[in-house]
Amino acid sequence: MKYIIEHTENKIYDWCCIEYKHISKLVGRNNLIFTNINNKNDFVKLKNIGEVKKESILKLNFKNICLLDPSCEKELNPEDCEKFDYFLFGGILGDYPPRERTANYFKNLKAKRRNLTKEQMPTDVAVLAVKLISEGNKIENLKFKDKPVINIKKGRFNEEIILPYRYIMLYDKLIISKELIKYLKSKKDL
C-alpha cells in the first residue's frame, strides 16, 4: 500500500515540510509519493523522504486509488483497505471552518472516496489513521483528541496554542511531531 500526497499550495511551508517528514517516518519513504511538486527547491526538500513527481495526480495514471475526503459520506474501514493500492491525501492548508476544498480540487479524479470522520485532521494524522485502519483497527476504536492545547512558555508568561484539528491518541499520548511542537514554540508571531 502506498500513500500519495498531492501538494496543492504554491510552495512548501516550513510547518508543511515538518508534517511531510513525519508522514515519511510513520509509513516509510518507500511507501510515500508526493505529487504536484513544481518548485525545484521543494522537489529537493522532499526527495529524501519519499518519491517526488512534478505532475499532479490528476495527470498521472495511478489506478485503484482511494481519496480521503472529509465531505464523503462513507467512512474507511479495514475491509476497504484491502481493495486499494493507493491512498490519496490532499496536502491542502486547512481552513477553519472547513470549506470542502478536497472535494472541489479532486472533483474530476476517478477514485473511490472515503472519510476518516467528519472532523478535519492534519495530513500526517490522516495518514496515520489510514495506516492504523489498514492494520485492522476500526475507526470507531481509534482514540481522538479534538483541538489539543500546546503550552508555550515565553519568558515569565505561559501561553497556549489551540490546534483546531483532530489528532490521534495512542496509549493515552497525543501523536504529534516533536519537530512541529518545537517549531510552534519558536514562532514569535503566534
Coordinates of N, CA and C in Angstrom, one line a residue:
M1 N 0.9 -1.2 0.0 CA 0.0 0.0 0.0 C 0.9 1.2 0.0
K2 N 0.5 2.2 -0.8 CA 1.3 3.5 -0.9 C 0.4 4.6 -0.6
Y3 N 1.0 5.7 -0.1 CA 0.3 6.9 0.3 C 0.8 8.0 -0.6
I4 N -0.2 8.7 -1.2 CA 0.1 9.8 -2.1 C -0.4 11.1 -1.5
I5 N 0.5 12.1 -1.5 CA 0.2 13.4 -1.0 C 0.2 14.3 -2.2
E6 N -0.9 14.8 -2.6 CA -1.0 15.8 -3.7 C -0.8 17.2 -3.0
H7 N 0.3 17.8 -3.2 CA 0.6 19.1 -2.6 C -0.2 20.2 -3.4
T8 N -1.0 21.0 -2.8 CA -1.9 21.9 -3.5 C -1.6 23.4 -3.3
E9 N -0.6 23.6 -2.5 CA -0.2 25.0 -2.2 C 0.9 25.5 -3.2
N10 N 1.2 26.8 -3.3 CA 2.2 27.3 -4.2 C 3.6 26.9 -3.8
K11 N 3.8 26.7 -2.5 CA 5.1 26.3 -2.0 C 5.0 25.4 -0.8
I12 N 6.1 24.9 -0.3 CA 6.0 24.0 0.8 C 6.5 24.9 2.0
Y13 N 5.6 25.2 2.9 CA 5.9 26.0 4.1 C 6.6 25.1 5.1
D14 N 7.3 25.8 6.0 CA 8.1 25.0 7.0 C 7.3 24.0 7.8
W15 N 6.1 24.4 8.2 CA 5.2 23.5 9.0 C 4.8 22.3 8.2
C16 N 4.6 22.6 6.9 CA 4.2 21.5 6.0 C 5.3 20.5 5.7
C17 N 6.5 21.0 5.6 CA 7.6 20.1 5.4 C 7.8 19.3 6.7
I18 N 7.6 19.8 7.8 CA 7.6 19.1 9.1 C 6.6 18.0 9.1
E19 N 5.4 18.3 8.6 CA 4.3 17.3 8.5 C 4.7 16.2 7.6
Y20 N 5.3 16.5 6.4 CA 5.6 15.6 5.4 C 6.8 14.6 5.9
K21 N 7.7 15.2 6.6 CA 8.8 14.4 7.2 C 8.2 13.4 8.2
H22 N 7.2 13.9 9.0 CA 6.5 13.0 10.0 C 5.8 11.8 9.3
I23 N 5.2 12.1 8.2 CA 4.5 11.1 7.4 C 5.5 10.0 7.0
S24 N 6.6 10.5 6.5 CA 7.7 9.6 6.0 C 8.1 8.6 7.1
K25 N 8.3 9.2 8.3 CA 8.6 8.4 9.5 C 7.5 7.4 9.8
L26 N 6.3 7.8 9.7 CA 5.2 6.9 10.0 C 5.0 5.7 9.1
V27 N 5.2 6.0 7.8 CA 4.9 4.9 6.8 C 6.1 4.4 6.0
G28 N 7.2 5.1 6.1 CA 8.4 4.8 5.4 C 8.5 5.5 4.0
R29 N 9.7 5.9 3.7 CA 9.9 6.7 2.5 C 9.5 5.9 1.2
N30 N 9.7 4.6 1.2 CA 9.3 3.8 0.1 C 7.8 3.6 -0.2
N31 N 7.0 4.0 0.8 CA 5.6 3.9 0.7 C 4.9 5.3 0.5
L32 N 5.7 6.3 0.2 CA 5.2 7.7 0.2 C 5.5 8.3 -1.2
I33 N 4.5 8.9 -1.8 CA 4.7 9.6 -3.1 C 4.1 11.0 -2.9
F34 N 4.9 12.0 -3.3 CA 4.4 13.4 -3.4 C 4.2 13.8 -4.8
T35 N 3.0 14.4 -5.1 CA 2.7 14.8 -6.5 C 2.5 16.3 -6.5
N36 N 2.6 16.8 -7.7 CA 2.3 18.3 -7.9 C 3.4 19.1 -7.3
I37 N 4.6 18.7 -7.4 CA 5.7 19.4 -6.8 C 6.5 20.1 -8.0
N38 N 6.1 21.4 -8.2 CA 6.7 22.1 -9.4 C 7.9 22.9 -9.0
N39 N 8.1 23.3 -7.8 CA 9.2 24.1 -7.4 C 10.4 23.3 -7.2
K40 N 11.5 23.6 -7.8 CA 12.8 22.8 -7.8 C 13.3 22.7 -6.3
N41 N 13.2 23.8 -5.6 CA 13.7 23.7 -4.2 C 12.8 22.8 -3.3
D42 N 11.5 22.8 -3.6 CA 10.6 21.9 -2.9 C 10.9 20.5 -3.2
F43 N 11.2 20.2 -4.5 CA 11.5 18.9 -5.0 C 12.7 18.4 -4.2
V44 N 13.7 19.2 -4.1 CA 14.9 18.8 -3.4 C 14.6 18.5 -1.9
K45 N 13.7 19.3 -1.3 CA 13.4 19.2 0.1 C 12.7 17.8 0.4
L46 N 12.0 17.3 -0.6 CA 11.2 16.1 -0.4 C 11.8 14.8 -0.9
K47 N 12.8 14.9 -1.8 CA 13.4 13.7 -2.4 C 13.9 12.7 -1.5
N48 N 14.4 13.1 -0.3 CA 14.9 12.1 0.7 C 13.9 11.5 1.6
I49 N 12.7 12.0 1.5 CA 11.6 11.4 2.4 C 10.5 10.7 1.7
G50 N 10.6 10.7 0.3 CA 9.6 9.9 -0.5 C 9.9 10.1 -2.0
E51 N 9.1 9.4 -2.8 CA 9.2 9.6 -4.2 C 8.5 10.9 -4.6
V52 N 9.1 11.7 -5.5 CA 8.5 13.0 -5.8 C 8.2 13.1 -7.3
K53 N 7.0 13.6 -7.6 CA 6.6 13.7 -9.0 C 6.2 15.2 -9.2
K54 N 6.6 15.7 -10.4 CA 6.2 17.1 -10.7 C 4.8 17.2 -11.1
E55 N 4.2 16.2 -11.7 CA 2.9 16.2 -12.2 C 1.8 16.0 -11.1
S56 N 0.7 16.6 -11.4 CA -0.5 16.4 -10.5 C -1.0 15.0 -10.6
I57 N -1.6 14.4 -9.6 CA -2.2 13.1 -9.6 C -3.3 13.1 -10.7
L58 N -3.9 14.3 -11.0 CA -4.9 14.4 -12.0 C -4.4 14.1 -13.4
K59 N -3.1 14.2 -13.6 CA -2.5 13.9 -14.9 C -1.7 12.6 -14.9
L60 N -1.5 12.0 -13.8 CA -0.8 10.7 -13.7 C -1.8 9.5 -13.9
N61 N -1.3 8.4 -14.1 CA -2.1 7.2 -14.5 C -2.2 6.2 -13.3
F62 N -2.4 6.6 -12.1 CA -2.5 5.7 -11.0 C -3.9 5.1 -11.0
K63 N -4.0 3.8 -10.7 CA -5.2 3.1 -10.7 C -5.5 2.6 -9.2
N64 N -6.7 2.3 -9.0 CA -7.1 1.7 -7.7 C -6.8 2.6 -6.5
I65 N -7.3 3.8 -6.6 CA -7.0 4.9 -5.6 C -8.2 5.1 -4.7
C66 N -7.9 5.4 -3.5 CA -8.9 5.8 -2.5 C -8.6 7.2 -2.1
L67 N -9.5 8.2 -2.4 CA -9.3 9.6 -2.0 C -9.9 9.7 -0.6
L68 N -9.1 10.3 0.4 CA -9.6 10.6 1.7 C -10.2 12.0 1.7
D69 N -11.5 12.0 1.8 CA -12.2 13.3 1.7 C -13.2 13.5 2.9
P70 N -13.0 14.5 3.7 CA -13.9 14.6 4.9 C -15.3 14.8 4.5
S71 N -15.6 15.3 3.3 CA -17.0 15.5 2.9 C -17.7 14.3 2.4
C72 N -17.0 13.2 2.2 CA -17.6 12.0 1.7 C -18.4 11.3 2.8
E73 N -19.5 10.7 2.4 CA -20.4 10.1 3.4 C -19.9 8.8 4.0
K74 N -19.1 8.0 3.2 CA -18.7 6.6 3.7 C -17.4 6.7 4.4
E75 N -17.4 6.1 5.6 CA -16.1 6.0 6.4 C -15.2 4.9 5.9
L76 N -13.9 5.1 5.9 CA -13.0 4.0 5.6 C -13.0 2.9 6.7
N77 N -13.0 1.6 6.2 CA -13.0 0.5 7.2 C -11.8 -0.4 6.8
P78 N -11.4 -1.4 7.7 CA -10.3 -2.3 7.3 C -10.5 -3.1 6.1
E79 N -11.8 -3.5 5.8 CA -12.1 -4.3 4.6 C -11.8 -3.4 3.3
D80 N -12.1 -2.1 3.4 CA -11.8 -1.2 2.3 C -10.3 -1.2 1.9
C81 N -9.5 -1.2 2.9 CA -8.1 -1.1 2.7 C -7.5 -2.2 1.8
E82 N -8.1 -3.3 1.9 CA -7.6 -4.4 1.1 C -7.9 -4.2 -0.4
K83 N -8.8 -3.3 -0.7 CA -9.3 -3.1 -2.1 C -8.5 -2.1 -2.9
F84 N -7.7 -1.3 -2.2 CA -6.9 -0.2 -2.8 C -5.4 -0.4 -2.8
D85 N -4.8 0.1 -3.8 CA -3.3 0.1 -3.9 C -2.7 1.4 -3.4
Y86 N -3.5 2.5 -3.5 CA -3.0 3.8 -3.1 C -4.1 4.6 -2.3
F87 N -3.6 5.3 -1.3 CA -4.5 6.2 -0.6 C -4.0 7.6 -0.9
L88 N -4.9 8.5 -1.3 CA -4.6 9.8 -1.7 C -5.1 10.9 -0.7
F89 N -4.2 11.8 -0.4 CA -4.5 12.8 0.6 C -4.2 14.2 -0.1
G90 N -5.1 15.1 0.1 CA -4.8 16.5 -0.4 C -3.9 17.2 0.6
G91 N -2.8 17.6 0.2 CA -1.9 18.5 1.0 C -2.4 19.9 0.9
I92 N -3.6 20.1 1.6 CA -4.3 21.4 1.5 C -4.2 22.1 2.8
L93 N -3.8 23.3 2.8 CA -3.8 24.1 4.0 C -5.2 24.2 4.5
G94 N -5.4 23.6 5.7 CA -6.7 23.5 6.3 C -7.3 24.8 6.6
D95 N -8.6 24.9 6.4 CA -9.4 26.1 6.7 C -10.2 25.8 8.0
Y96 N -10.4 26.8 8.8 CA -11.3 26.6 9.9 C -12.3 27.7 9.9
P97 N -13.6 27.4 9.7 CA -14.1 26.0 9.5 C -13.8 25.5 8.1
P98 N -13.9 24.2 7.9 CA -13.6 23.6 6.6 C -14.5 24.1 5.5
R99 N -13.9 24.2 4.2 CA -14.7 24.6 3.1 C -14.8 23.5 2.0
E100 N -14.6 22.3 2.3 CA -14.7 21.2 1.3 C -13.8 21.4 0.1
R101 N -12.6 21.9 0.4 CA -11.7 22.1 -0.7 C -11.1 20.8 -1.3
T102 N -11.0 19.7 -0.5 CA -10.6 18.4 -1.1 C -11.6 17.9 -2.2
A103 N -12.9 18.0 -1.9 CA -13.9 17.5 -2.8 C -13.8 18.4 -4.1
N104 N -13.7 19.7 -4.0 CA -13.6 20.5 -5.1 C -12.4 20.3 -6.0
Y105 N -11.2 20.2 -5.3 CA -10.0 20.1 -6.0 C -9.9 18.8 -6.8
F106 N -10.4 17.7 -6.3 CA -10.4 16.4 -6.9 C -11.6 15.9 -7.6
K107 N -12.5 16.9 -7.9 CA -13.8 16.5 -8.4 C -13.8 15.7 -9.7
N108 N -12.7 15.9 -10.5 CA -12.6 15.2 -11.8 C -11.7 13.9 -11.7
L109 N -11.3 13.6 -10.5 CA -10.5 12.4 -10.3 C -11.4 11.1 -10.2
K110 N -11.0 10.1 -11.0 CA -11.8 8.8 -10.9 C -11.1 8.0 -9.8
A111 N -11.8 8.1 -8.6 CA -11.3 7.4 -7.4 C -12.5 7.1 -6.5
K112 N -12.4 6.0 -5.8 CA -13.4 5.8 -4.7 C -13.0 6.8 -3.6
R113 N -14.0 7.2 -2.8 CA -13.8 8.2 -1.8 C -14.3 7.7 -0.4
R114 N -13.5 8.0 0.6 CA -13.9 7.6 2.0 C -13.5 8.8 2.9
N115 N -14.1 8.8 4.1 CA -13.7 9.8 5.1 C -13.1 9.1 6.3
L116 N -12.5 9.9 7.1 CA -11.9 9.5 8.4 C -12.6 10.2 9.5
T117 N -13.9 10.2 9.5 CA -14.8 11.0 10.4 C -15.0 12.4 9.7
K118 N -15.9 13.1 10.1 CA -16.2 14.4 9.5 C -15.3 15.5 10.0
E119 N -14.4 15.3 11.0 CA -13.6 16.3 11.6 C -12.3 16.4 10.7
Q120 N -11.8 17.6 10.7 CA -10.6 17.9 9.9 C -9.3 17.5 10.7
M121 N -8.4 16.8 9.9 CA -7.2 16.4 10.5 C -6.0 16.9 9.8
P122 N -4.9 17.1 10.4 CA -3.6 17.4 9.6 C -3.3 16.2 8.7
T123 N -2.6 16.5 7.7 CA -2.3 15.4 6.7 C -1.6 14.2 7.4
D124 N -0.6 14.5 8.3 CA 0.1 13.4 8.9 C -0.8 12.5 9.8
V125 N -1.7 13.2 10.4 CA -2.7 12.4 11.3 C -3.6 11.6 10.4
A126 N -4.1 12.1 9.3 CA -4.9 11.4 8.4 C -4.2 10.1 7.9
V127 N -2.9 10.3 7.5 CA -2.1 9.2 7.0 C -2.0 8.1 8.1
L128 N -1.7 8.5 9.3 CA -1.6 7.6 10.5 C -2.9 6.9 10.7
A129 N -4.1 7.6 10.6 CA -5.4 6.9 10.8 C -5.6 5.9 9.7
V130 N -5.2 6.1 8.5 CA -5.4 5.1 7.4 C -4.5 3.9 7.7
K131 N -3.2 4.2 8.1 CA -2.3 3.1 8.4 C -2.9 2.2 9.5
L132 N -3.4 2.8 10.6 CA -4.0 2.1 11.7 C -5.2 1.3 11.2
I133 N -6.0 1.9 10.4 CA -7.2 1.2 9.9 C -6.8 0.0 9.0
S134 N -5.8 0.2 8.2 CA -5.3 -0.9 7.3 C -4.7 -2.0 8.1
E135 N -4.3 -1.8 9.3 CA -3.8 -2.8 10.2 C -4.9 -3.5 11.0
G136 N -6.2 -3.2 10.6 CA -7.3 -3.9 11.2 C -8.1 -3.2 12.2
N137 N -7.7 -2.0 12.6 CA -8.4 -1.2 13.6 C -9.6 -0.5 12.9
K138 N -10.8 -0.5 13.5 CA -11.9 0.2 13.0 C -11.8 1.6 13.5
I139 N -12.3 2.6 12.7 CA -12.2 4.0 13.1 C -12.8 4.3 14.4
E140 N -14.0 3.6 14.7 CA -14.6 3.9 16.0 C -13.8 3.5 17.2
N141 N -12.8 2.6 16.9 CA -12.0 2.2 18.0 C -10.7 3.0 18.2
L142 N -10.5 3.9 17.3 CA -9.3 4.8 17.4 C -9.7 5.9 18.4
K143 N -8.8 6.3 19.2 CA -9.0 7.4 20.2 C -8.5 8.7 19.6
F144 N -9.4 9.7 19.6 CA -9.0 11.0 19.0 C -9.1 12.1 20.1
K145 N -8.3 13.1 19.9 CA -8.3 14.3 20.7 C -8.6 15.5 19.8
D146 N -9.7 16.2 20.0 CA -10.0 17.4 19.2 C -9.5 18.6 19.8
K147 N -8.9 19.5 19.0 CA -8.4 20.8 19.4 C -7.5 20.7 20.6
P148 N -6.4 20.0 20.5 CA -5.4 19.9 21.6 C -4.8 21.2 21.8
V149 N -4.3 21.4 23.1 CA -3.7 22.6 23.5 C -2.2 22.4 23.7
I150 N -1.4 23.2 23.1 CA 0.0 23.2 23.3 C 0.5 24.3 24.2
N151 N 1.1 24.0 25.3 CA 1.5 25.0 26.2 C 2.9 25.5 25.8
I152 N 3.0 26.9 25.8 CA 4.3 27.5 25.4 C 4.7 28.5 26.5
K153 N 5.9 28.4 27.0 CA 6.4 29.3 28.0 C 7.2 30.4 27.2
K154 N 6.8 31.6 27.4 CA 7.5 32.7 26.8 C 7.9 33.7 27.9
G155 N 9.2 33.6 28.3 CA 9.7 34.4 29.4 C 8.9 34.0 30.7
R156 N 8.4 35.0 31.3 CA 7.6 34.8 32.6 C 6.2 34.3 32.3
F157 N 5.8 34.3 31.1 CA 4.4 34.1 30.8 C 4.2 32.7 30.2
N158 N 3.0 32.1 30.5 CA 2.6 30.9 29.8 C 1.5 31.2 28.8
E159 N 1.7 30.7 27.6 CA 0.7 30.9 26.6 C 0.3 29.5 26.1
E160 N -0.8 29.5 25.4 CA -1.3 28.3 24.8 C -1.6 28.5 23.3
I161 N -1.4 27.4 22.6 CA -1.8 27.4 21.2 C -2.9 26.3 21.1
I162 N -4.0 26.6 20.6 CA -5.1 25.6 20.4 C -5.0 25.2 18.9
L163 N -4.8 23.9 18.7 CA -4.7 23.4 17.3 C -6.1 23.0 16.9
P164 N -6.7 23.7 15.9 CA -8.2 23.5 15.6 C -8.5 22.2 14.8
Y165 N -7.7 21.1 15.1 CA -7.9 19.9 14.3 C -8.0 18.7 15.2
R166 N -8.3 17.6 14.6 CA -8.4 16.3 15.3 C -7.0 15.5 15.2
Y167 N -6.6 15.0 16.4 CA -5.4 14.3 16.5 C -5.6 12.9 17.0
I168 N -4.7 12.0 16.8 CA -4.9 10.6 17.3 C -4.1 10.5 18.6
M169 N -4.7 9.7 19.5 CA -4.1 9.4 20.8 C -3.7 7.9 20.7
L170 N -2.5 7.6 21.1 CA -2.1 6.2 21.2 C -1.5 6.0 22.6
Y171 N -2.0 5.0 23.3 CA -1.5 4.7 24.6 C -1.6 6.0 25.5
D172 N -2.7 6.7 25.3 CA -3.0 7.9 26.1 C -2.0 9.1 25.8
K173 N -1.3 9.0 24.7 CA -0.4 10.0 24.3 C -0.8 10.6 23.0
L174 N -0.8 12.0 22.9 CA -1.1 12.7 21.7 C 0.0 12.4 20.7
I175 N -0.4 12.0 19.5 CA 0.6 11.7 18.4 C 0.7 13.0 17.6
I176 N 1.8 13.7 17.8 CA 2.1 14.9 17.1 C 3.6 15.0 16.9
S177 N 4.1 15.5 15.8 CA 5.5 15.6 15.6 C 6.2 16.5 16.6
K178 N 7.3 15.9 17.2 CA 8.0 16.7 18.2 C 8.7 17.9 17.5
E179 N 9.0 17.8 16.2 CA 9.6 18.9 15.4 C 8.5 20.0 15.2
L180 N 7.3 19.6 15.1 CA 6.2 20.6 15.0 C 6.0 21.4 16.3
I181 N 6.0 20.7 17.4 CA 5.9 21.4 18.7 C 7.1 22.4 18.8
K182 N 8.3 21.9 18.5 CA 9.5 22.8 18.6 C 9.3 24.0 17.7
Y183 N 8.8 23.8 16.5 CA 8.6 24.9 15.5 C 7.5 25.9 16.1
L184 N 6.4 25.4 16.6 CA 5.4 26.2 17.1 C 5.9 27.1 18.3
K185 N 6.7 26.4 19.1 CA 7.2 27.2 20.3 C 8.2 28.2 19.9
S186 N 8.9 28.1 18.7 CA 9.9 29.0 18.3 C 9.3 30.2 17.6
K187 N 8.0 30.1 17.2 CA 7.4 31.2 16.4 C 7.2 32.4 17.3
K188 N 7.6 33.5 16.8 CA 7.5 34.8 17.5 C 6.1 35.4 17.3
D189 N 5.5 35.1 16.2 CA 4.2 35.8 15.8 C 3.0 35.0 16.2
L190 N 3.1 34.0 17.0 CA 1.9 33.3 17.4 C 1.2 33.9 18.6

